[in-house]
XYZ file of C-alpha atoms in Angstrom:
717
model
C 73.758 -111.016 -161.257
C 73.684 -107.188 -161.175
C 76.036 -105.324 -158.867
C 74.087 -104.040 -155.839
C 74.332 -100.424 -154.775
C 76.797 -100.074 -151.850
C 75.313 -99.411 -148.436
C 78.024 -96.880 -147.610
C 77.285 -94.834 -150.763
C 73.794 -93.857 -149.650
C 73.540 -90.141 -148.838
C 72.018 -88.913 -145.576
C 69.269 -91.007 -143.897
C 71.345 -91.416 -140.732
C 68.512 -92.907 -138.652
C 67.686 -95.479 -141.311
C 71.295 -96.594 -141.628
C 71.736 -96.781 -137.862
C 68.573 -98.842 -137.334
C 69.616 -101.350 -140.009
C 73.147 -101.650 -138.631
C 71.882 -102.178 -135.074
C 69.838 -105.114 -136.312
C 72.905 -106.455 -138.082
C 74.767 -106.278 -134.763
C 71.885 -107.798 -132.745
C 69.174 -109.583 -134.750
C 67.255 -109.972 -131.470
C 66.307 -106.274 -131.748
C 63.458 -107.461 -133.933
C 63.726 -105.788 -137.318
C 62.971 -102.380 -138.788
C 59.909 -100.709 -140.277
C 60.866 -97.916 -142.677
C 58.095 -95.375 -143.275
C 58.393 -92.573 -145.778
C 57.535 -90.965 -149.064
C 58.393 -92.569 -152.378
C 61.890 -92.168 -153.772
C 63.823 -92.036 -150.504
C 66.100 -95.084 -150.947
C 64.156 -97.263 -148.525
C 64.495 -100.360 -150.679
C 68.072 -99.601 -151.730
C 69.395 -99.348 -148.187
C 67.664 -102.563 -147.129
C 68.877 -104.537 -150.143
C 72.427 -103.317 -149.549
C 72.419 -104.434 -145.897
C 72.819 -108.146 -146.658
C 76.343 -107.505 -148.015
C 77.388 -106.256 -144.555
C 76.183 -109.321 -142.640
C 78.694 -112.026 -141.623
C 78.621 -115.285 -143.525
C 76.493 -118.157 -142.232
C 77.682 -121.693 -141.339
C 75.198 -124.248 -142.705
C 74.836 -128.006 -142.917
C 75.761 -129.052 -146.428
C 72.697 -129.938 -148.502
C 70.166 -128.753 -145.900
C 67.414 -126.703 -147.538
C 66.551 -125.109 -144.192
C 69.989 -123.615 -143.351
C 70.598 -125.588 -140.156
C 73.742 -124.621 -138.232
C 76.295 -127.487 -138.050
C 76.947 -126.864 -134.346
C 73.255 -126.788 -133.354
C 71.130 -128.431 -136.067
C 67.349 -128.313 -135.724
C 66.226 -131.737 -134.424
C 62.864 -131.288 -136.214
C 64.378 -130.260 -139.553
C 62.498 -131.973 -142.436
C 65.883 -132.722 -144.069
C 67.284 -134.166 -140.812
C 68.505 -135.729 -138.709
C 71.916 -134.221 -139.468
C 75.188 -135.905 -138.605
C 77.822 -133.779 -136.822
C 80.285 -132.241 -139.242
C 81.985 -129.053 -140.352
C 79.334 -128.072 -142.907
C 79.744 -125.214 -145.368
C 79.667 -121.432 -145.476
C 77.447 -119.136 -147.531
C 76.580 -115.410 -147.520
C 73.587 -114.272 -145.478
C 70.473 -114.150 -147.645
C 68.043 -111.343 -148.181
C 64.722 -112.871 -149.231
C 62.061 -110.565 -150.648
C 58.369 -111.310 -150.071
C 56.222 -109.934 -152.908
C 52.943 -108.282 -151.945
C 51.010 -110.670 -154.191
C 52.675 -113.863 -152.947
C 50.531 -116.885 -152.191
C 50.397 -118.686 -148.871
C 52.158 -121.718 -150.366
C 54.994 -119.520 -151.639
C 55.499 -118.069 -148.166
C 55.351 -121.152 -145.941
C 55.993 -123.915 -148.499
C 53.733 -126.528 -149.996
C 52.965 -130.166 -149.359
C 52.415 -132.598 -152.226
C 48.925 -133.613 -151.076
C 48.558 -136.312 -153.719
C 51.728 -138.121 -152.572
C 50.861 -137.562 -148.920
C 47.485 -139.309 -149.312
C 48.556 -142.048 -151.680
C 52.035 -142.866 -150.353
C 52.003 -141.433 -146.845
C 55.215 -139.451 -147.399
C 55.918 -135.830 -146.465
C 56.966 -134.397 -149.809
C 57.580 -130.774 -148.822
C 58.784 -127.861 -150.950
C 60.254 -125.093 -148.713
C 58.905 -121.558 -148.985
C 60.314 -118.097 -148.428
C 60.303 -118.460 -144.632
C 62.767 -121.353 -144.942
C 64.945 -119.383 -147.364
C 65.030 -116.410 -144.967
C 66.088 -118.473 -141.919
C 69.189 -116.841 -140.361
C 68.964 -113.999 -142.868
C 66.720 -111.067 -143.799
C 63.068 -111.247 -144.819
C 62.255 -108.035 -146.666
C 58.679 -106.955 -147.396
C 58.357 -103.948 -149.684
C 55.006 -102.140 -149.327
C 54.316 -104.197 -146.217
C 51.122 -102.218 -145.548
C 49.608 -103.675 -148.742
C 50.266 -107.300 -147.752
C 47.174 -109.504 -147.483
C 45.889 -110.187 -143.990
C 46.360 -113.962 -144.106
C 50.047 -113.531 -145.061
C 50.480 -111.045 -142.220
C 49.024 -113.609 -139.813
C 51.547 -116.205 -140.995
C 54.405 -113.724 -140.617
C 53.290 -112.873 -137.078
C 53.175 -116.525 -136.091
C 56.600 -117.293 -137.547
C 58.210 -114.168 -136.053
C 56.750 -114.922 -132.611
C 57.662 -118.631 -132.495
C 60.830 -118.664 -134.595
C 59.375 -121.544 -136.578
C 56.986 -122.194 -139.444
C 54.260 -124.836 -139.295
C 52.507 -126.300 -142.337
C 49.542 -128.524 -141.518
C 47.231 -130.092 -144.053
C 44.722 -132.816 -143.263
C 46.803 -134.424 -140.517
C 50.154 -134.074 -142.312
C 52.446 -131.654 -140.431
C 55.818 -130.141 -141.241
C 57.771 -127.818 -138.947
C 61.055 -126.039 -139.535
C 63.001 -123.213 -137.894
C 62.339 -119.704 -139.256
C 64.311 -117.050 -137.387
C 64.896 -114.006 -139.530
C 65.401 -110.267 -139.436
C 62.084 -108.743 -140.536
C 62.451 -105.508 -142.494
C 59.496 -103.731 -144.058
C 59.111 -100.534 -146.045
C 55.906 -98.602 -146.649
C 54.455 -95.326 -147.859
C 51.902 -94.211 -145.212
C 49.813 -92.498 -147.892
C 48.801 -95.945 -149.142
C 47.415 -97.131 -145.813
C 48.526 -98.099 -142.329
C 49.571 -101.390 -140.786
C 47.543 -103.504 -138.412
C 48.570 -102.752 -134.813
C 49.636 -106.380 -134.239
C 52.146 -106.282 -137.092
C 53.247 -102.737 -136.265
C 54.230 -103.827 -132.765
C 56.159 -106.809 -134.172
C 58.793 -104.548 -135.731
C 61.479 -103.730 -133.196
C 62.380 -100.299 -134.556
C 60.758 -97.769 -136.836
C 62.279 -94.982 -138.889
C 60.655 -92.066 -140.710
C 62.498 -91.036 -143.879
C 62.057 -88.168 -146.312
C 64.060 -86.714 -149.170
C 66.533 -84.009 -148.278
C 65.506 -80.412 -148.884
C 69.148 -79.286 -149.040
C 70.200 -78.574 -152.661
C 73.823 -79.640 -152.075
C 72.775 -83.011 -150.715
C 70.299 -83.585 -153.541
C 73.061 -82.784 -156.051
C 75.267 -85.407 -154.419
C 72.463 -87.965 -154.634
C 72.092 -87.374 -158.367
C 75.846 -87.406 -158.954
C 76.321 -90.774 -157.266
C 73.275 -92.246 -158.939
C 74.487 -91.329 -162.406
C 77.952 -92.701 -161.691
C 76.452 -95.994 -160.491
C 74.311 -96.362 -163.604
C 77.266 -95.630 -165.894
C 79.544 -98.246 -164.285
C 78.012 -100.316 -161.458
C 81.085 -102.502 -160.935
C 83.480 -99.578 -160.928
C 81.248 -97.599 -158.592
C 81.080 -100.529 -156.168
C 84.864 -100.858 -156.283
C 85.258 -97.226 -155.228
C 83.233 -97.965 -152.088
C 84.715 -101.396 -151.366
C 87.030 -100.052 -148.661
C 84.200 -98.363 -146.771
C 82.069 -101.497 -147.096
C 84.892 -103.614 -145.646
C 85.313 -101.264 -142.681
C 81.628 -101.342 -141.810
C 81.506 -105.115 -142.201
C 84.460 -105.469 -139.844
C 82.835 -103.128 -137.355
C 79.619 -105.179 -137.405
C 81.646 -108.348 -136.697
C 83.504 -106.642 -133.843
C 80.271 -105.310 -132.336
C 78.698 -108.767 -132.501
C 81.681 -110.207 -130.636
C 81.496 -107.457 -128.000
C 77.715 -107.678 -127.530
C 77.707 -110.538 -124.936
C 80.106 -108.491 -122.777
C 77.925 -105.374 -122.630
C 76.487 -104.760 -119.166
C 72.924 -103.446 -118.848
C 72.946 -101.946 -115.357
C 70.090 -101.221 -113.006
C 70.209 -97.507 -113.816
C 69.750 -98.182 -117.532
C 66.917 -100.596 -116.800
C 65.177 -97.986 -114.640
C 65.584 -95.423 -117.413
C 64.032 -97.835 -119.917
C 61.137 -98.785 -117.648
C 60.416 -95.158 -116.704
C 60.460 -94.103 -120.356
C 58.004 -96.783 -121.463
C 55.737 -96.085 -118.504
C 55.931 -92.329 -119.003
C 54.850 -92.609 -122.644
C 52.082 -95.089 -121.714
C 53.262 -97.773 -124.117
C 51.103 -100.897 -124.152
C 52.610 -104.225 -123.139
C 56.210 -105.125 -122.289
C 57.648 -105.652 -125.761
C 58.781 -102.019 -125.929
C 60.860 -102.403 -122.743
C 62.551 -105.517 -124.090
C 63.235 -103.981 -127.499
C 64.649 -100.822 -125.904
C 66.964 -102.902 -123.712
C 68.274 -104.874 -126.693
C 68.657 -101.737 -128.801
C 70.537 -99.832 -126.083
C 72.860 -102.816 -125.657
C 73.489 -102.963 -129.406
C 74.201 -99.213 -129.447
C 76.824 -99.619 -126.744
C 78.465 -102.505 -128.628
C 78.384 -100.494 -131.873
C 80.213 -97.678 -130.027
C 82.804 -100.152 -128.728
C 81.702 -99.878 -125.087
C 80.729 -102.486 -122.512
C 78.342 -100.270 -120.534
C 74.962 -98.832 -121.506
C 74.596 -95.090 -120.968
C 71.793 -92.560 -120.960
C 72.503 -91.515 -124.558
C 72.068 -95.139 -125.625
C 68.706 -95.351 -123.866
C 67.613 -92.053 -125.413
C 68.504 -93.154 -128.940
C 66.840 -96.520 -128.339
C 63.625 -94.753 -127.292
C 63.616 -92.601 -130.438
C 63.826 -95.742 -132.577
C 61.659 -98.184 -130.604
C 58.739 -96.134 -129.240
C 57.187 -93.826 -131.891
C 55.151 -96.553 -133.622
C 54.031 -98.026 -130.293
C 52.453 -94.812 -129.007
C 49.733 -94.481 -131.669
C 46.232 -94.971 -130.290
C 44.424 -94.712 -133.641
C 45.428 -94.309 -137.300
C 44.891 -90.540 -137.171
C 47.682 -90.013 -134.633
C 50.961 -88.925 -136.190
C 53.857 -91.137 -135.108
C 56.520 -89.392 -133.100
C 57.978 -88.792 -129.674
C 58.123 -85.689 -127.483
C 61.884 -85.353 -127.031
C 61.584 -82.755 -124.265
C 59.444 -85.147 -122.249
C 61.943 -87.935 -122.971
C 64.803 -85.826 -121.624
C 62.840 -84.966 -118.464
C 62.200 -88.646 -117.767
C 65.828 -89.646 -118.323
C 67.151 -86.781 -116.188
C 65.419 -88.336 -113.185
C 67.864 -91.281 -113.443
C 71.356 -89.861 -114.121
C 74.156 -92.216 -115.075
C 76.495 -93.268 -112.323
C 79.436 -92.145 -114.447
C 78.439 -88.880 -116.131
C 81.746 -88.625 -118.016
C 81.098 -89.909 -121.543
C 83.822 -91.560 -123.521
C 84.989 -89.618 -126.570
C 83.049 -90.685 -129.607
C 84.912 -91.598 -132.788
C 84.721 -88.896 -135.412
C 82.499 -89.829 -138.362
C 84.414 -90.289 -141.569
C 83.702 -87.693 -144.244
C 81.616 -88.999 -147.101
C 83.641 -89.302 -150.307
C 82.484 -87.458 -153.364
C 80.461 -89.510 -155.780
C 76.972 -90.195 -157.124
C 74.213 -91.960 -155.214
C 70.691 -93.078 -155.237
C 68.764 -96.192 -154.923
C 68.736 -99.087 -157.282
C 66.449 -99.234 -160.314
C 63.575 -100.417 -158.134
C 63.502 -97.311 -155.900
C 64.243 -93.907 -157.363
C 65.399 -92.245 -154.212
C 68.341 -91.109 -152.156
C 69.507 -93.006 -149.145
C 72.116 -93.057 -146.420
C 75.614 -94.325 -145.755
C 76.704 -95.635 -142.338
C 77.759 -93.522 -139.435
C 80.990 -93.523 -137.582
C 79.277 -92.630 -134.285
C 77.262 -94.924 -132.057
C 74.119 -92.872 -132.161
C 74.249 -91.926 -135.815
C 74.954 -88.462 -137.160
C 72.174 -85.914 -136.818
C 69.759 -85.624 -139.744
C 71.257 -83.434 -142.442
C 68.152 -81.702 -143.629
C 66.905 -84.939 -145.156
C 63.575 -84.983 -143.363
C 64.732 -87.457 -140.717
C 63.719 -85.148 -137.913
C 60.775 -85.608 -135.561
C 58.377 -87.757 -137.566
C 55.408 -85.691 -136.537
C 56.940 -82.398 -137.647
C 56.465 -82.855 -141.354
C 52.843 -83.851 -141.034
C 52.086 -80.554 -139.332
C 53.943 -78.369 -141.836
C 51.469 -76.666 -144.164
C 54.115 -76.199 -146.837
C 54.871 -79.918 -147.078
C 53.486 -81.365 -150.304
C 50.697 -83.857 -149.896
C 51.606 -86.979 -151.861
C 48.075 -88.363 -151.917
C 46.451 -89.626 -155.061
C 45.014 -86.255 -156.082
C 47.052 -83.341 -154.742
C 45.561 -81.053 -157.365
C 42.095 -81.623 -155.915
C 42.954 -81.046 -152.263
C 40.391 -78.830 -150.532
C 42.357 -75.606 -150.769
C 40.834 -72.146 -150.392
C 38.958 -71.515 -153.648
C 39.974 -68.876 -156.154
C 37.846 -65.716 -156.253
C 35.837 -66.830 -159.262
C 35.054 -70.189 -157.706
C 34.297 -68.509 -154.401
C 31.683 -66.331 -156.007
C 30.034 -69.411 -157.509
C 30.138 -71.243 -154.181
C 28.719 -68.424 -152.139
C 30.035 -67.170 -148.793
C 32.440 -69.639 -147.191
C 32.672 -70.309 -143.478
C 35.846 -71.430 -141.760
C 36.347 -75.134 -141.201
C 35.313 -76.440 -137.781
C 36.916 -79.233 -135.813
C 35.317 -82.655 -135.737
C 33.538 -83.870 -132.652
C 35.034 -86.732 -130.689
C 34.803 -89.961 -132.740
C 32.872 -92.914 -131.353
C 32.630 -96.607 -132.033
C 30.212 -97.736 -134.729
C 28.806 -101.122 -135.482
C 29.324 -102.812 -138.799
C 27.832 -101.772 -142.119
C 27.954 -104.443 -144.787
C 27.087 -104.946 -148.430
C 24.484 -107.634 -149.236
C 25.284 -110.821 -151.082
C 28.508 -112.801 -151.347
C 31.541 -111.074 -152.839
C 34.994 -112.154 -153.969
C 36.991 -109.056 -153.072
C 40.225 -108.503 -151.201
C 40.499 -110.015 -147.752
C 39.058 -107.773 -145.041
C 36.569 -107.658 -142.191
C 33.357 -106.188 -143.519
C 31.092 -108.087 -145.953
C 30.626 -111.801 -146.611
C 32.845 -113.151 -149.381
C 34.463 -116.250 -150.845
C 38.006 -116.187 -149.501
C 41.045 -118.397 -149.052
C 40.399 -118.446 -145.304
C 37.261 -118.850 -143.255
C 34.702 -121.546 -142.642
C 34.403 -124.339 -145.198
C 31.114 -124.216 -147.093
C 31.617 -126.812 -149.848
C 33.989 -128.333 -152.372
C 34.790 -127.964 -156.060
C 37.345 -129.113 -158.599
C 40.509 -127.034 -158.218
C 41.116 -124.293 -160.733
C 44.896 -124.219 -161.012
C 47.118 -125.207 -158.089
C 45.391 -126.990 -155.190
C 45.686 -124.941 -152.001
C 42.990 -126.150 -149.588
C 42.132 -129.832 -149.907
C 38.601 -130.951 -149.012
C 39.517 -134.399 -147.717
C 36.012 -135.888 -147.449
C 35.058 -134.781 -150.948
C 38.339 -136.137 -152.359
C 37.836 -139.564 -150.772
C 34.218 -139.588 -151.915
C 35.339 -138.889 -155.481
C 38.045 -141.597 -155.426
C 36.168 -144.348 -153.540
C 33.980 -145.698 -156.404
C 37.028 -146.325 -158.616
C 39.277 -148.280 -156.231
C 38.455 -151.717 -157.654
C 38.872 -150.566 -161.239
C 42.212 -149.018 -160.363
C 43.472 -152.303 -158.935
C 43.750 -151.316 -155.297
C 45.347 -154.181 -153.367
C 46.716 -152.488 -150.244
C 45.521 -150.295 -147.410
C 46.126 -146.941 -149.098
C 43.692 -145.290 -151.463
C 44.564 -144.980 -155.115
C 44.256 -141.224 -155.637
C 44.455 -139.536 -159.000
C 44.601 -135.888 -159.840
C 40.990 -135.809 -161.049
C 39.840 -136.946 -157.589
C 41.223 -133.917 -155.750
C 38.663 -131.404 -154.514
C 39.298 -127.833 -153.442
C 37.552 -126.571 -150.303
C 35.429 -123.473 -150.813
C 35.512 -121.120 -147.861
C 33.553 -118.105 -146.724
C 35.113 -115.215 -144.851
C 35.038 -111.435 -144.976
C 36.133 -108.938 -147.591
C 37.134 -105.286 -147.538
C 34.931 -102.827 -149.424
C 35.212 -99.409 -150.995
C 33.418 -96.992 -148.662
C 32.731 -93.768 -150.581
C 31.586 -90.791 -148.493
C 29.548 -88.045 -150.182
C 29.417 -85.122 -147.748
C 27.164 -82.063 -148.076
C 29.257 -78.949 -147.324
C 26.671 -76.356 -148.373
C 25.320 -73.453 -146.363
C 22.449 -75.495 -144.943
C 25.068 -77.617 -143.129
C 27.130 -74.662 -141.977
C 25.944 -74.431 -138.369
C 29.127 -75.019 -136.383
C 27.605 -77.486 -133.936
C 25.956 -79.486 -136.698
C 29.041 -79.609 -138.924
C 31.185 -80.624 -135.977
C 28.809 -83.516 -135.283
C 28.794 -84.479 -138.970
C 32.578 -84.542 -139.111
C 32.721 -86.554 -135.900
C 30.327 -89.124 -137.362
C 32.292 -89.430 -140.614
C 35.536 -89.648 -138.639
C 34.043 -92.518 -136.630
C 33.118 -94.346 -139.819
C 36.625 -93.734 -141.182
C 38.113 -95.319 -138.072
C 35.813 -98.302 -138.566
C 36.931 -98.528 -142.221
C 40.575 -98.604 -141.104
C 39.896 -101.463 -138.726
C 38.032 -103.412 -141.393
C 40.743 -102.948 -144.066
C 38.561 -100.947 -146.483
C 39.457 -98.440 -149.122
C 37.852 -95.049 -148.590
C 37.074 -92.056 -150.774
C 35.645 -88.605 -150.033
C 33.429 -86.415 -152.247
C 32.198 -83.009 -151.104
C 29.644 -80.757 -152.782
C 28.816 -77.083 -152.249
C 28.094 -74.022 -154.387
C 27.951 -75.118 -158.014
C 30.292 -78.119 -158.010
C 31.176 -81.430 -156.449
C 34.813 -82.388 -156.071
C 36.690 -85.552 -155.298
C 38.510 -84.405 -152.166
C 40.230 -87.774 -151.812
C 40.317 -90.482 -154.501
C 39.762 -94.031 -153.196
C 42.741 -95.023 -151.087
C 43.693 -97.229 -148.163
C 45.032 -94.205 -146.275
C 42.191 -93.279 -143.938
C 44.392 -90.753 -142.145
C 44.594 -88.818 -145.426
C 40.791 -88.852 -145.572
C 40.624 -87.593 -141.983
C 42.993 -84.733 -142.812
C 40.882 -83.661 -145.805
C 37.724 -83.871 -143.702
C 39.221 -81.665 -140.985
C 39.980 -78.920 -143.536
C 36.530 -79.046 -145.145
C 34.941 -75.553 -145.412
C 31.198 -74.971 -145.731
C 28.904 -72.446 -147.396
C 26.977 -71.814 -150.589
C 24.094 -73.569 -152.293
C 23.438 -77.324 -152.377
C 24.208 -79.139 -155.676
C 23.044 -82.560 -154.459
C 22.714 -83.970 -157.986
C 26.306 -82.977 -158.779
C 27.540 -84.861 -155.699
C 25.635 -88.023 -156.605
C 26.763 -87.942 -160.232
C 30.350 -87.463 -159.099
C 29.949 -90.572 -156.941
C 28.582 -92.482 -159.944
C 31.609 -91.464 -162.012
C 34.111 -92.405 -159.303
C 32.489 -95.797 -158.712
C 32.416 -96.517 -162.448
C 36.153 -95.906 -162.735
C 36.926 -97.906 -159.601
C 34.859 -100.819 -160.913
C 37.190 -100.959 -163.917
C 40.305 -100.747 -161.750
C 39.228 -103.231 -159.097
C 36.094 -105.104 -160.236
C 36.085 -107.502 -157.268
C 35.876 -104.783 -154.592
C 32.233 -103.926 -153.926
C 31.281 -100.357 -152.976
C 29.238 -98.936 -150.105
C 27.989 -95.362 -150.614
C 27.480 -93.220 -147.493
C 25.665 -89.938 -148.274
C 25.819 -87.381 -145.446
C 23.241 -84.632 -146.104
C 19.996 -83.032 -144.982
C 18.480 -83.953 -148.360
C 18.062 -80.388 -149.620
C 18.816 -79.617 -153.277
C 18.878 -75.894 -154.094
C 21.215 -75.862 -157.100
C 21.552 -77.886 -160.288
C 25.269 -77.268 -160.082
C 27.331 -78.230 -163.089
C 24.949 -81.037 -164.105
C 24.082 -80.904 -167.790
C 21.079 -82.386 -169.551
C 17.451 -81.446 -168.960
C 17.018 -77.741 -168.241
C 13.345 -78.028 -167.301
C 14.065 -80.167 -164.216
C 14.298 -78.719 -160.742
C 17.384 -79.372 -158.580
C 15.311 -81.805 -156.500
C 14.240 -83.740 -159.620
C 17.823 -83.877 -160.888
C 18.925 -85.276 -157.527
C 16.224 -87.953 -157.764
C 17.349 -88.939 -161.271
C 20.975 -89.164 -160.092
C 20.027 -91.284 -157.075
C 18.005 -93.723 -159.174
C 20.970 -94.043 -161.558
C 23.103 -95.244 -158.639
C 20.371 -97.644 -157.525
C 20.133 -99.095 -161.043
C 23.878 -99.777 -160.909
C 23.405 -101.964 -157.835
C 25.292 -99.654 -155.465
C 24.516 -100.331 -151.793
C 23.792 -96.990 -150.110
C 23.165 -95.466 -146.695
C 21.871 -91.915 -146.096
C 22.865 -90.127 -142.896
C 20.109 -87.538 -142.305
C 21.643 -84.342 -140.915
C 18.411 -82.338 -140.780
C 17.780 -80.723 -137.406
C 15.222 -78.432 -135.780
C 11.588 -78.808 -134.743
C 10.296 -78.676 -138.341
C 11.717 -81.334 -140.644
C 11.013 -81.798 -144.337
C 12.019 -85.467 -144.523
C 13.998 -84.939 -147.727
C 16.771 -87.329 -146.681
C 14.192 -90.105 -146.455
C 13.081 -89.352 -150.031
C 16.721 -89.525 -151.140
C 17.183 -92.841 -149.339
C 14.159 -94.260 -151.176
C 15.561 -93.100 -154.530
C 18.922 -94.673 -153.713
C 17.277 -97.893 -152.581
C 18.867 -97.799 -149.147
C 17.940 -96.977 -145.559
C 18.245 -93.602 -143.821
C 19.338 -92.804 -140.291
C 19.231 -89.538 -138.408
C 22.437 -87.926 -137.235
C 21.321 -88.319 -133.631
C 20.692 -92.000 -134.238
C 24.145 -92.360 -135.747
C 25.809 -90.780 -132.744
C 23.813 -93.071 -130.474
C 25.537 -95.975 -132.201
C 22.383 -97.116 -133.940
C 23.598 -96.816 -137.526
C 25.011 -100.320 -137.777
C 21.960 -101.744 -136.052
C 19.876 -100.218 -138.797
C 22.255 -100.900 -141.657
C 23.924 -104.050 -140.416
C 22.818 -105.557 -143.667
C 21.718 -103.355 -146.513
C 19.239 -105.990 -147.609
C 16.627 -103.842 -145.844
C 16.994 -101.524 -148.836
C 14.566 -103.732 -150.757
C 11.788 -102.973 -148.307
C 12.541 -99.255 -148.243
C 12.106 -98.916 -152.018
C 8.361 -99.563 -151.694
C 7.807 -97.485 -148.551
C 6.611 -93.890 -148.397
C 9.008 -91.108 -147.415
C 7.298 -90.714 -144.042
C 7.477 -94.414 -143.214
C 11.107 -94.476 -144.332
C 11.877 -91.717 -141.864
C 10.012 -93.495 -139.060
C 12.075 -96.661 -139.625
C 15.285 -94.618 -139.682
C 14.379 -92.948 -136.415
């Protein structure tokens, strides 16, 4: 077993270290969500935490880690006789993003259950994590059905496995810790609220601190055991302090003043539900115990708010997480502590010299523990107000294609694009109904188009391919029944063989790739029109977030089309690129469509099961051939038609949002919709929430391919 990187050797990241240690003191706080850019020691700090947790008393031989003093009466390995039991270190169990449902909750031997009537159960990761840490790296990429299981287990403190009348239940109380890079997509609100605390981390911008990170990292790689020995004393001190704080925790008094401060803070920030109040109370109590006090003070409540509220204030995925600290101070000042004299805080120990970084899995810096109860202030490591970095223009954008971000064009490109107008703000987004792709897919779990999935309504049965996960009981009995006499059945139970087992086929919903192709030419440059266009696209982006889609953004103007945002799960990144979108120049419609064809071709190779939906936002004009090669005798309009029919031939489901306005309309968007083989809708109709009614199923595209441009426009209207 490799030597883990010491928790106390991590540089900086004071908030991250404090949040993890508070959960070690009081697991009832509810876990930590660590958000931040890659290479910031998120994984390293979490993996090192388990070494600081006290050992666990367990019943000898119990696979479910029952405590000898209070064994679980429903334990599948029970009932347990009273006894001293054994001791083992607290576990840190890691849940891979691609784990199966059986690996998470455990699996029943269905064949033995049917034939012998016994509960042959193999525990899963939830059983292994009981009374320890369940760590989910890249938690925002976890499949929806696994998230649902995690939510249920975290809420009830138990895991239930039920298959065809055979039920198994076992305790599953664990500290849930997740890490994520927001650029790769956001979490569902239900799971976001389940984490007690959240921390934003970023790499330090201080050269001296970065040097120390590299120095410690190199020393660890050269001699892991020797490096760990150097930090053994600090590790022992923190471990002892965690044990002492746990012992002091039941004696901490949460007075009425502290409760009023907590309630006023949650109400003042308009936090939904009551979980935030409860988490803040537990966190403030843990902070007091960590400081060696038996009373909760205003500084404890303030620190608890900074850790427990930022992720609960977001109303949509485009809101930056964070908390207005001035407003927080004003609320707390209305309820001063009864004893304003604070106890002297212990001085934080200076960090010894030495190299740091994360383990091989995470190439980043990290943080060692604090001596103080509230953690040392951020040391230039980006742990400041989480919303500050998102608003800093100089901060590098770590999206998939930073080189193609919509920056101000160079003079030569500007000449080709024509006069550029400043970007306008998007109109207020609105709720849209569902767009879906026709047919039955097999893509990633989501909430948009029909697909064969592991969850959903049962539609049939088939022989299992690989491990059996969802038994179709009726089909299995039907397959086994004709052979009972030949198999010598002489009792009440069926004689079931492996060939008789049938897998249930289920139909649910999948997530799609929604690729936006937005016309940013001069014909779209009217401020009111472009504001409405951006508001419509922003509304569709919000819908894509809720339906767990990937999104991409292509813009075209002047002589070129560019991929402003490669397909990603981060819809807030798409919203940011859309907000900065300038307009002006000629209209290279063909270039935009061909760029979409290229992007979809590459994405089909990367993720062949995810079906695309193309949303073209334009007035249908084509005044420039752009950088499209090939036939020189074709007009820009003819080139656009050829490009559209190429997409239709590839089976791409498309929707055209007609942005043409004014009393005289040319109907060119309707012609484009016919060439693409999809329906068209006016921008006014989209804002009236009629888009999904028209495009609820893109099967109507078949009818539109034979209709005239005028009739296509009448249907769209």
